[in-house]
Amino acid sequence: MRQVRALAPGKAVLLGEYAVTRGAPALSLAVDRRARVSLVPCQPDERGLSAPQLGVTNLAFTAEQPGHIVWNVDHPDWAAVARTANLLSLLHKLAVERFGDPGPYRVEIDTAELFASHGQDQIKLGLGSSSAVAVALDAALRCLCSRSSRSGLSMQALDRLLRPYRRDQDGRGSGIDLATSLCGGVISYQRKAQEVEVKRVSLPSDLALMLVWTGQAASTPRLLAAFDAWCEHSPEAAHSLLTQMHECCLHGQRAMEQGDGEALVGQFSAYGRLMGTMGGLMGADVVTPTLAEIAVQAAGLGIACKPSGAGGGDLALLASTHSGRLHELRLWLEEQGLFAFVPGLDDIGVRAEWCEPN
């Protein structure tokens, strides 16, 4: 039986963390590591949700009324998948209201590409897996209900996904990860009042990038809450630093538009230092000791180093116009037991289509 398959890329934020929530233009890259969602038509008693990376093999659900999914919240797997399941319920309802009931189906979510094997461990890389899953789920459901393929960015899809995204983050998240996964490629993302502006852009041809797992997982909601509290309690200091961060973003955008790789690397370095200063002022390890050590080693080779995302762990971004220097640093990182990789570009963004089973 034919089924729907959707792919949505993860993201790596290049410039503009935190400041993007206050209107600065940020840069983000869609990576060639993807969340995969399959919707498989089935018998009514075969409905279920599987997500191996969350430890969920088959969480059954029912649809007692068209558009309304009912979950067994007492199931031992519920806590691990509650956020995803609730999002599925909402997106299912919206798709059915728009296109009609598709009939019963199973949901299979695979985020293996957004993890990496490192020794005996499976590392969640911090590439925005939750947002990639959300984007893939939405596209898959719209494809299933409408019987037509879906791909790329639509502002309607972004608006639809931003509402539950911001609710889950108490209104703090910018949505740049959703937009990156929808659009693909490299994007400039800016919030303007209640609207967002998303533009496809190109990085300088001589720019080389590498990402490194810093050895610990981060909590973006916790860091955004600390950032908001600092802005409220120290408005003058916050305004001063955010002004510098905003200017850095503008200089970075200009360097990118001019194809000036060296200038863009310089703005990455400057922004990383500003993030470290901000972390100290708000009492949080935005730049962790491990990342600080990497930054020292990188600086000795003329390589920019900064958190990719909110910091506090997860990924560091390394950038240079000399790929050989990145290779030299990668050897040092491997000696320290750190996992580094070159992010490939997903230039398409989300796509969903009907296909034959494997």
Steps between C-alpha positions, in 0.01 A plus 500: 500500500628848413598727787608857564862579578626840610854627558596820682858616563654598830656840548819670617465864604797697370440848639242687707417277797297677770506831309265347242228497767539879520482566127857446379549326163642151556664247269429128503606198294287195412721194543484174309391306809125456501196396697293241315127446547295224338120484509381152408129436428379213717199335665331699780638273773856539363532873565814582698806721538856366489808711573802275564733783607249588774470136604141473375415196288122516454292742703143432392246773435141518383300751299150483643387805303639636172791727580530401866776263614471338843814377681552261788675747731547228762732305271856477644642652177271804515740737679773443240277584208229726647617819328524332160169320546317818597648679200387213276148535640493871417647466151270204423198709600608794284574280198166318528313830529673623184499188282280233658557180698774280349395183682709305752880507485814412695769758577871413485752765607872447438755757621805274481683741267478772766696278738858377467683195628800597711667207669224310678273804516223636280530880502202725432685766305288807571396553138140591579354150482170599665439773244603276210251238621227764530565623146507146358180402686313802368608440140426128523148555637421760233628262233295211643177697528529692172649212299760741358873550554638781716839671501682813611407805699149637526426781742169327580689193620739715703211690662320173572804349671607814686191500720565168682877560484477828689245360742738218593782754555286754690515731200880526509612311191570690179393225260821512298539122524151444354567744215836339420347153486215619280712705261829313473825659388635798692247754623488846648225511763364810669203565726319827429221576749262205458639404159813313393712550190677199350744537210718245323862617494840365394814469708835618359654235275824489699331443838559160661296385800527225758281407797621334818302334776618663823434195714183600684136557414348846537153618602396780266177580693700537824754732338232711330322535835827616661552745213151648540549531876832682447342738248226579752729544802790678322337691212785748446771234484279282281424786262869588466608144426207425269581815303852365443360159404254660257781699337707184470208331322470792258875492426473124446212541257697765309809277483287215370334718235845616384636145494769598751584178684772651718270776622225250578744283697594812696135562590459138611796546735369830633155357558643203688678739736178697551313179582765417759469846655122468506518161668716643777261791554192282514664235719493212252770299324402602147865436413590185691855425619538245220391750236732762649790256469407428138483874432854553630633224276299634205624857550859378474418378150301808401170310515175650629328308779159566653199310632257390230166554665434609856827357633535331836628190320380337177687628193780745435541659158850526353558715191798591284590588144782244526363145498844360582494678834164345581645158421790569737258602774286193435798276574549680832129467582512126434799472734281662769227242437264754341282422198533747211338493157468715190133594449373427153229727360139394449395742227139380469341517842197295594345268244217246526371261237310180443726203429517124498616321818862386515 
